[in-house]
PDB file of N, CA and C in Angstrom:
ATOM      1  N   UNK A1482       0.826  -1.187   0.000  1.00  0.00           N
ATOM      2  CA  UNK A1482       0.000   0.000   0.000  1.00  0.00           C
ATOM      3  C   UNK A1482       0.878   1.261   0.000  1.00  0.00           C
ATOM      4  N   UNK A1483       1.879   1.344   0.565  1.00  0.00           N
ATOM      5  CA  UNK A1483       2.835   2.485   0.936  1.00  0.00           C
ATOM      6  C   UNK A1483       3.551   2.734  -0.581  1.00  0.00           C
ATOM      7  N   UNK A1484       4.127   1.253  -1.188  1.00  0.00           N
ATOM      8  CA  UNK A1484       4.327   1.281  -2.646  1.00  0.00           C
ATOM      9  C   UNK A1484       3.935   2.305  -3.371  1.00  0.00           C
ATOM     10  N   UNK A1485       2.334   2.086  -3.338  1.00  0.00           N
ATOM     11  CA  UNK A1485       1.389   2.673  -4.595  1.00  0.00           C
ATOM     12  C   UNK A1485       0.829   3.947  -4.145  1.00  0.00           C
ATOM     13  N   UNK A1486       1.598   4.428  -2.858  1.00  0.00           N
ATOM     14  CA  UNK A1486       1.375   5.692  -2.312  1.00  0.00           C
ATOM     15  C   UNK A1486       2.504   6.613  -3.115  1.00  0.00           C
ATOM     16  N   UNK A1487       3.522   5.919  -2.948  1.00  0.00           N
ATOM     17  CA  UNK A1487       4.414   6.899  -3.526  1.00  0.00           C
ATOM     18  C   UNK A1487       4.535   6.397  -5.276  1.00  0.00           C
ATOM     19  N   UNK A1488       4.012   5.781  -5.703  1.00  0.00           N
ATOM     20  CA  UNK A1488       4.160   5.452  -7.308  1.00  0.00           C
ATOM     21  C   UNK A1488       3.610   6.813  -7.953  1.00  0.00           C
ATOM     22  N   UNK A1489       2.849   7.198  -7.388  1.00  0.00           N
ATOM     23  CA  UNK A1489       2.644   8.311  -7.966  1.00  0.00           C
ATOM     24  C   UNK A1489       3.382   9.437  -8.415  1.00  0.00           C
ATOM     25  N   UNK A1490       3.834   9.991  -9.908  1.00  0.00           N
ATOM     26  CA  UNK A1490       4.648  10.367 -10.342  1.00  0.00           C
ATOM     27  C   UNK A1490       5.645  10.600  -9.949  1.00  0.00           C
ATOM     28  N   UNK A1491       6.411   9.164 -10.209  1.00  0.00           N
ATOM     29  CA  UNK A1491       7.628   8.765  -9.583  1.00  0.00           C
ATOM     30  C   UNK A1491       8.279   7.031 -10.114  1.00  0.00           C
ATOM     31  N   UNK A1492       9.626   6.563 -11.355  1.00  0.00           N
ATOM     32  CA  UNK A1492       9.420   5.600 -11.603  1.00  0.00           C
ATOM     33  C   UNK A1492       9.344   4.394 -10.555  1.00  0.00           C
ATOM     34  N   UNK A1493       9.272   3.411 -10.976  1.00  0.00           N
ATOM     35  CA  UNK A1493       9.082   1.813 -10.464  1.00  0.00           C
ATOM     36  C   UNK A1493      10.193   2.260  -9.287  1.00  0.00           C
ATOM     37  N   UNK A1494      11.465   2.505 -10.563  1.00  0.00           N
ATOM     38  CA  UNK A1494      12.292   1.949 -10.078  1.00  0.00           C
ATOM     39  C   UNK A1494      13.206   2.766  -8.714  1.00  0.00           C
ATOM     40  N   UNK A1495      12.425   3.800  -8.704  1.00  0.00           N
ATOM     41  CA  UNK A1495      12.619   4.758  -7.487  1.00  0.00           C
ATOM     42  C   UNK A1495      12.237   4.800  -6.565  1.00  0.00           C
ATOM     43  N   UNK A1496      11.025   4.490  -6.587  1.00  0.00           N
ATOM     44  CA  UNK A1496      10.026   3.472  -5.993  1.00  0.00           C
ATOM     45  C   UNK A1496      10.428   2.303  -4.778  1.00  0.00           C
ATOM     46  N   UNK A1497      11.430   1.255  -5.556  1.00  0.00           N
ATOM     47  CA  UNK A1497      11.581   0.313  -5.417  1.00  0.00           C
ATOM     48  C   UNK A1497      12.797   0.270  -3.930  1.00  0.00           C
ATOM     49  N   UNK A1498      13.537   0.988  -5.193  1.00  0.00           N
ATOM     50  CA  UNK A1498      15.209   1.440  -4.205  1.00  0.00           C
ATOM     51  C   UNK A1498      14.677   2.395  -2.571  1.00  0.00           C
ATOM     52  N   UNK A1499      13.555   3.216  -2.513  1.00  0.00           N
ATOM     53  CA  UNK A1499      13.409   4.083  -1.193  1.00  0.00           C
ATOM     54  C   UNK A1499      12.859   2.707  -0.194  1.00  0.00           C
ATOM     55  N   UNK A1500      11.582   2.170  -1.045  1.00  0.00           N
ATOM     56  CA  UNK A1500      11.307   1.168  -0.272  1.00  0.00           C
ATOM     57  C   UNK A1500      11.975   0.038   0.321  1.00  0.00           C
ATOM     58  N   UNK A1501      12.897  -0.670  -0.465  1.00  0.00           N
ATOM     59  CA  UNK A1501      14.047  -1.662   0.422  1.00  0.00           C
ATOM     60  C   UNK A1501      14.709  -1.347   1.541  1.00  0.00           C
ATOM     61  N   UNK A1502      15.232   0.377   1.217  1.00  0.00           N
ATOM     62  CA  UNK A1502      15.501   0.755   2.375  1.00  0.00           C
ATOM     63  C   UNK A1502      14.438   0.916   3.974  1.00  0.00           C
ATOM     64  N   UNK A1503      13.225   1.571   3.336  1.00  0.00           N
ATOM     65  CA  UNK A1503      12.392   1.785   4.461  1.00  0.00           C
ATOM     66  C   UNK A1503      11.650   0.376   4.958  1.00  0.00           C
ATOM     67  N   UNK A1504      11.772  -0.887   4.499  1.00  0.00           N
ATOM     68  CA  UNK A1504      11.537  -1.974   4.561  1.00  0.00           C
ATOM     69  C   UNK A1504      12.373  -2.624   5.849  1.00  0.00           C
ATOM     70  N   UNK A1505      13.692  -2.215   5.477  1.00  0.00           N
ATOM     71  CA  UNK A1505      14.722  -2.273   6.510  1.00  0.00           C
ATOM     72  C   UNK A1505      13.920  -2.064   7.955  1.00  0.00           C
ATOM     73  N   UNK A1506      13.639  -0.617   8.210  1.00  0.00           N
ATOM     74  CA  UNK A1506      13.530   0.142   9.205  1.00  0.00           C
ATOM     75  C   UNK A1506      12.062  -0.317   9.690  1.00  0.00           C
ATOM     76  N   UNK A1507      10.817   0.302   8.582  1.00  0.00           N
ATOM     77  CA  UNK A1507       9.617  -0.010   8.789  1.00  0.00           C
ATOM     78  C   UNK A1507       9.309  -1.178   9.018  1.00  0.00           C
ATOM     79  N   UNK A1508       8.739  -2.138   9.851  1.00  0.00           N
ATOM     80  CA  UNK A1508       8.394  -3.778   9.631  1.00  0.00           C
ATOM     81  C   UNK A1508       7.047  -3.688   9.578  1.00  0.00           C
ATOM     82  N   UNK A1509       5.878  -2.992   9.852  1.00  0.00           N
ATOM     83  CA  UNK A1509       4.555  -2.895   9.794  1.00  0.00           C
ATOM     84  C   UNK A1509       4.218  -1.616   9.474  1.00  0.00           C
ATOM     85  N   UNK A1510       3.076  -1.385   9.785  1.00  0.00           N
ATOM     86  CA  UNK A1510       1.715  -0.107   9.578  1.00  0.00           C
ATOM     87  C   UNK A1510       2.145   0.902  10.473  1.00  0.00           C
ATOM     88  N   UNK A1511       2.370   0.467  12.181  1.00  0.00           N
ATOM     89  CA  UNK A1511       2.220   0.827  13.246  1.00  0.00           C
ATOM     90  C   UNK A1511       3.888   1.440  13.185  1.00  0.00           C
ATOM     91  N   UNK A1512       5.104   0.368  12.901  1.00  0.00           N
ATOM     92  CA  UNK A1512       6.054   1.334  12.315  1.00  0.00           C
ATOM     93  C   UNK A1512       6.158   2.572  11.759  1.00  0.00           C
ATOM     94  N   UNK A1513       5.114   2.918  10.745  1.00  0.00           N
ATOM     95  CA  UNK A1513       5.716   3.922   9.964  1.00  0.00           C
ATOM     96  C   UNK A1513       4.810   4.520  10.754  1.00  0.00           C
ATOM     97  N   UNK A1514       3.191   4.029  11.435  1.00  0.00           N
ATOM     98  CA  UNK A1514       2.809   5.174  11.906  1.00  0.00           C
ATOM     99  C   UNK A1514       3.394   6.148  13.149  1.00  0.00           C
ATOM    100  N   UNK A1515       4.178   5.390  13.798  1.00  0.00           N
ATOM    101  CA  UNK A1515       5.115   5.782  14.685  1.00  0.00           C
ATOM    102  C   UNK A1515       6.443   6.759  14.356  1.00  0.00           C
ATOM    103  N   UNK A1516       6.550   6.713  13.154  1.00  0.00           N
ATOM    104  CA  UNK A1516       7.329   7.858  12.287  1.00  0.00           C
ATOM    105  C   UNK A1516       7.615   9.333  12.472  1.00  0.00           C
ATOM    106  N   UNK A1517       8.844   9.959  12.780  1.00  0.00           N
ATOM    107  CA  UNK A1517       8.957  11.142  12.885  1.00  0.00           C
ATOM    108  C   UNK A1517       8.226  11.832  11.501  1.00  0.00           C
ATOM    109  N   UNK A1518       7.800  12.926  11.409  1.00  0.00           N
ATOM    110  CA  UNK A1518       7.176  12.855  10.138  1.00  0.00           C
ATOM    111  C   UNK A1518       8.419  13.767   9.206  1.00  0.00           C
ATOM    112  N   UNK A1519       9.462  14.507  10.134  1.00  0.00           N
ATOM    113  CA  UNK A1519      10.780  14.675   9.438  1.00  0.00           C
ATOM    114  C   UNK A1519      11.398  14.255   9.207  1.00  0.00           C
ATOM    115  N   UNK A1520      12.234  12.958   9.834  1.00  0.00           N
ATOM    116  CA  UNK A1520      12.536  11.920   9.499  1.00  0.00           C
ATOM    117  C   UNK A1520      12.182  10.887   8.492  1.00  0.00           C
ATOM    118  N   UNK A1521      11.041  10.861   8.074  1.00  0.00           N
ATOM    119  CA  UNK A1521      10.546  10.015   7.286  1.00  0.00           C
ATOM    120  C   UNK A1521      10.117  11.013   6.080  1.00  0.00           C
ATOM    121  N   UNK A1522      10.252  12.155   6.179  1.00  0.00           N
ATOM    122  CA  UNK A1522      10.254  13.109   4.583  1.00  0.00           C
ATOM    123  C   UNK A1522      12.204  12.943   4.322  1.00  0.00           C
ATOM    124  N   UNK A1523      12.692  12.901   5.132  1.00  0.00           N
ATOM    125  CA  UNK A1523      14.346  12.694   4.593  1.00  0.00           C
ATOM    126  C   UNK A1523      14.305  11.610   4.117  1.00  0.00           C
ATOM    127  N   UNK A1524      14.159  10.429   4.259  1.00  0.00           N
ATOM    128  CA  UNK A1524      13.577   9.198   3.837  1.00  0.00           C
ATOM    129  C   UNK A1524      13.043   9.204   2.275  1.00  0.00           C
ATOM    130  N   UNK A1525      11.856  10.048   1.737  1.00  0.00           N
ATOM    131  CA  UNK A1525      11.413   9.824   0.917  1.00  0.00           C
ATOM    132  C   UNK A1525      11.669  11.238  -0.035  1.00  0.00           C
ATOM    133  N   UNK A1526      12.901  11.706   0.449  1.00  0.00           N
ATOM    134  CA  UNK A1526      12.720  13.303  -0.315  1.00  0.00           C
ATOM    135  C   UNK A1526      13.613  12.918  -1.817  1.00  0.00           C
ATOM    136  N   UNK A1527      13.936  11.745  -2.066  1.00  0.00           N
ATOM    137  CA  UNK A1527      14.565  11.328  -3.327  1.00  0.00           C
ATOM    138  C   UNK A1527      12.873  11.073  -4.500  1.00  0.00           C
ATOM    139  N   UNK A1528      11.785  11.183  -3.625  1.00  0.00           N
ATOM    140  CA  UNK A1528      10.557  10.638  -4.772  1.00  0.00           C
ATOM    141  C   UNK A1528       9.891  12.507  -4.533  1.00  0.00           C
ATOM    142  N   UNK A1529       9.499  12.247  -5.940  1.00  0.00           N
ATOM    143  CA  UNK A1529       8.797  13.375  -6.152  1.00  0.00           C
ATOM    144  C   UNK A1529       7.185  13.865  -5.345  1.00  0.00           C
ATOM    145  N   UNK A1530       6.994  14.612  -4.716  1.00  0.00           N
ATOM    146  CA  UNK A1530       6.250  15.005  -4.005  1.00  0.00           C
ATOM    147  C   UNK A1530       6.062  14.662  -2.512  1.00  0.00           C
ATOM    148  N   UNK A1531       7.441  14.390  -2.000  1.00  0.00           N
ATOM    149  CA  UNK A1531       7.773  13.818  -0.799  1.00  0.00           C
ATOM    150  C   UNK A1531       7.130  14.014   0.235  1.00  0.00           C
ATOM    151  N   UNK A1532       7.046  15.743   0.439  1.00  0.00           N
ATOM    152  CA  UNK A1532       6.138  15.709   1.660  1.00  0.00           C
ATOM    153  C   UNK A1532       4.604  15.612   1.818  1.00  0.00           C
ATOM    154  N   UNK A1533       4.032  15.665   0.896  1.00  0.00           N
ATOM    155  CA  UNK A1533       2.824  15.155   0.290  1.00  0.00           C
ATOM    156  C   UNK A1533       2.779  14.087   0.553  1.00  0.00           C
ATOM    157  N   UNK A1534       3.647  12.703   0.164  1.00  0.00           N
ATOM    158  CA  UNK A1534       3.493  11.981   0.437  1.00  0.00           C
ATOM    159  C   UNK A1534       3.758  11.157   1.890  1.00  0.00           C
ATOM    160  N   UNK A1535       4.902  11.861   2.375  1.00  0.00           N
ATOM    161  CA  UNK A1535       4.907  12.225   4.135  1.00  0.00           C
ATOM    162  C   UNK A1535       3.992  12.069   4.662  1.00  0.00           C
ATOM    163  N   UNK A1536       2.493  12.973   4.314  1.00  0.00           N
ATOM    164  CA  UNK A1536       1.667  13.031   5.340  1.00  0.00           C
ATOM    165  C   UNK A1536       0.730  11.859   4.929  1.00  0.00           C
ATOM    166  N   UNK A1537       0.719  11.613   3.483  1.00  0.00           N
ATOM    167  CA  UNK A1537      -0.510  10.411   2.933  1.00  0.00           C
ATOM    168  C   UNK A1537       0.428   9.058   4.048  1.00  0.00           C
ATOM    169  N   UNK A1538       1.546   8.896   3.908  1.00  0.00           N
ATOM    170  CA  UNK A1538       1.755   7.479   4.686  1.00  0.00           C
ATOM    171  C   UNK A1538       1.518   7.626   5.885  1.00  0.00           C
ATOM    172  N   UNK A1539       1.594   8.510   6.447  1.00  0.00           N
ATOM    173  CA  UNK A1539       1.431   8.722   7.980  1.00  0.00           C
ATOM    174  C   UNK A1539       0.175   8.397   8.232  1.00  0.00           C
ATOM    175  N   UNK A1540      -0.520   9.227   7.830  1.00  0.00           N
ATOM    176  CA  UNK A1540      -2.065   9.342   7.747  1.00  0.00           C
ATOM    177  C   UNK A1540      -2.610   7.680   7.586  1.00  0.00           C
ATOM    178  N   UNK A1541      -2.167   7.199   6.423  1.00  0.00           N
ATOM    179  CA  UNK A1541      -2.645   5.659   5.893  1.00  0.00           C
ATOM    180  C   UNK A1541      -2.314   4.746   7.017  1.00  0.00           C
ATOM    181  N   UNK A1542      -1.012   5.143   7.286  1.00  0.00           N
ATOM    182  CA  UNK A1542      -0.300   3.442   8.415  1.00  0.00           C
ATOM    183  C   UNK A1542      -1.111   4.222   9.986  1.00  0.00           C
ATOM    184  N   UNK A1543      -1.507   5.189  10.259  1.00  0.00           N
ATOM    185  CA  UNK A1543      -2.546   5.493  11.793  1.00  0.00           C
ATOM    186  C   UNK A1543      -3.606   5.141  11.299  1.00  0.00           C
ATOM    187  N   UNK A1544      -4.418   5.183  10.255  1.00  0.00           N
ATOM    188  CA  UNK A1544      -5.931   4.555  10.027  1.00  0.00           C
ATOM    189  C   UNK A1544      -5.808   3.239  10.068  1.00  0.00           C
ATOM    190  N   UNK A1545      -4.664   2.606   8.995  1.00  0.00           N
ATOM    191  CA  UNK A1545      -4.571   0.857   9.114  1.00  0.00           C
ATOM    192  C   UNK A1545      -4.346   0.409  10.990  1.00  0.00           C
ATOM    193  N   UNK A1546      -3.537   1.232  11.735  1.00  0.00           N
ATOM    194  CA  UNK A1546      -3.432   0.684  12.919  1.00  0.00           C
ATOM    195  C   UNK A1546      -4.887   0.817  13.492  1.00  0.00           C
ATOM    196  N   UNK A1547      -5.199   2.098  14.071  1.00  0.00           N
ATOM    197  CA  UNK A1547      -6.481   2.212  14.379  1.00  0.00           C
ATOM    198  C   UNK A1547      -8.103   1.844  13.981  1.00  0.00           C
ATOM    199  N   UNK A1548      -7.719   1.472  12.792  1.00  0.00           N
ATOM    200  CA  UNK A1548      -9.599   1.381  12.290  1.00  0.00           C
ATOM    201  C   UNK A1548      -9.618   0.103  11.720  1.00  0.00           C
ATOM    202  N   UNK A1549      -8.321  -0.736  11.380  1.00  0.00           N
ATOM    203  CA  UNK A1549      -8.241  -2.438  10.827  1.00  0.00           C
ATOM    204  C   UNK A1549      -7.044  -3.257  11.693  1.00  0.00           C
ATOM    205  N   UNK A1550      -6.716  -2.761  13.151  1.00  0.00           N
ATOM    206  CA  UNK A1550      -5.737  -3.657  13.236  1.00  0.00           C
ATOM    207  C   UNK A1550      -4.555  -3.712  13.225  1.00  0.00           C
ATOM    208  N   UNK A1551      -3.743  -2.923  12.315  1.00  0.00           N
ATOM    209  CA  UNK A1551      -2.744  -2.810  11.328  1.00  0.00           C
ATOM    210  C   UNK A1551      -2.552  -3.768  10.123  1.00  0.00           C
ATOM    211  N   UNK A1552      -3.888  -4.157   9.683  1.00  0.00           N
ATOM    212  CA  UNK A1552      -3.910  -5.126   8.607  1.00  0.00           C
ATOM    213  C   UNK A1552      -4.809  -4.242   7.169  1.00  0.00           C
ATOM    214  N   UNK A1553      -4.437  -4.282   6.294  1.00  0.00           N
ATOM    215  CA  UNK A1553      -5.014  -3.808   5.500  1.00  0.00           C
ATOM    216  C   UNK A1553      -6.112  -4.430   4.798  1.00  0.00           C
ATOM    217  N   UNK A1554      -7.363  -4.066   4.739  1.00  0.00           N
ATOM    218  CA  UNK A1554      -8.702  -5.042   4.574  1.00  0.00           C
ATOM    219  C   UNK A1554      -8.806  -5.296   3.674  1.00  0.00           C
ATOM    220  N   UNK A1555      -9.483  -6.478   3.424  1.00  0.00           N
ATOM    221  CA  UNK A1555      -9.430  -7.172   2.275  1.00  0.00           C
ATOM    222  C   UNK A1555     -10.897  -6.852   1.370  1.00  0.00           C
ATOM    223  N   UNK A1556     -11.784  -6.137   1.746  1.00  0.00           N
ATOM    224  CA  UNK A1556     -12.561  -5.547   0.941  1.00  0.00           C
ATOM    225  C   UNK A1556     -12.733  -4.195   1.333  1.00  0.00           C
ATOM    226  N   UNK A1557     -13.791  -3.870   0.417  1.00  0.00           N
ATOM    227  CA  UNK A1557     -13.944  -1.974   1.175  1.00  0.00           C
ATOM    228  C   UNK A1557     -14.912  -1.798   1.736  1.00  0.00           C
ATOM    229  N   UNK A1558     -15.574  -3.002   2.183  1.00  0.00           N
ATOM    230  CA  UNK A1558     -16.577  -2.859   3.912  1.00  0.00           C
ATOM    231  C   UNK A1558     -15.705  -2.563   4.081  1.00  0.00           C
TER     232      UNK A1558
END
């Protein structure tokens, strides 16, 4: 989900390389929601619209913890 957060104008393959790294660090939802939110724009300031997207992951991995669990649902009930 965090993937196709930042795919947005931004290639695969840039994509790919921020995430292995934050894969490292992040291990769940509750990880990233636990995120400095400066820290984690240094993190993603190599993809285009970084801090934009800063606040969409933040935002996404506190709803997945709080409102599913930290599991991302499998329908859109």
């Amino acid at each position: 989900m965090i993937s196709t957060i930042l795919a947005a104008q931004c290639t695969d393959e840039r994509v790919n390389t921020v995430m292995n790294e934050l894969y490292k660090k992040y291990k769940s939802p509750a990880d990233f929601a636990k995120a400095k939110p400066e820290v984690l724009e240094k993190e993603l300031s190599s993809i285009n619209f970084f801090r934009n997207k800063t606040k969409s992951v933040l935002n996404c991995s506190k709803a997945l913890v709080e409102k599913h669990g930290g599991e991302v649902p499998k329908s859109n009930e």
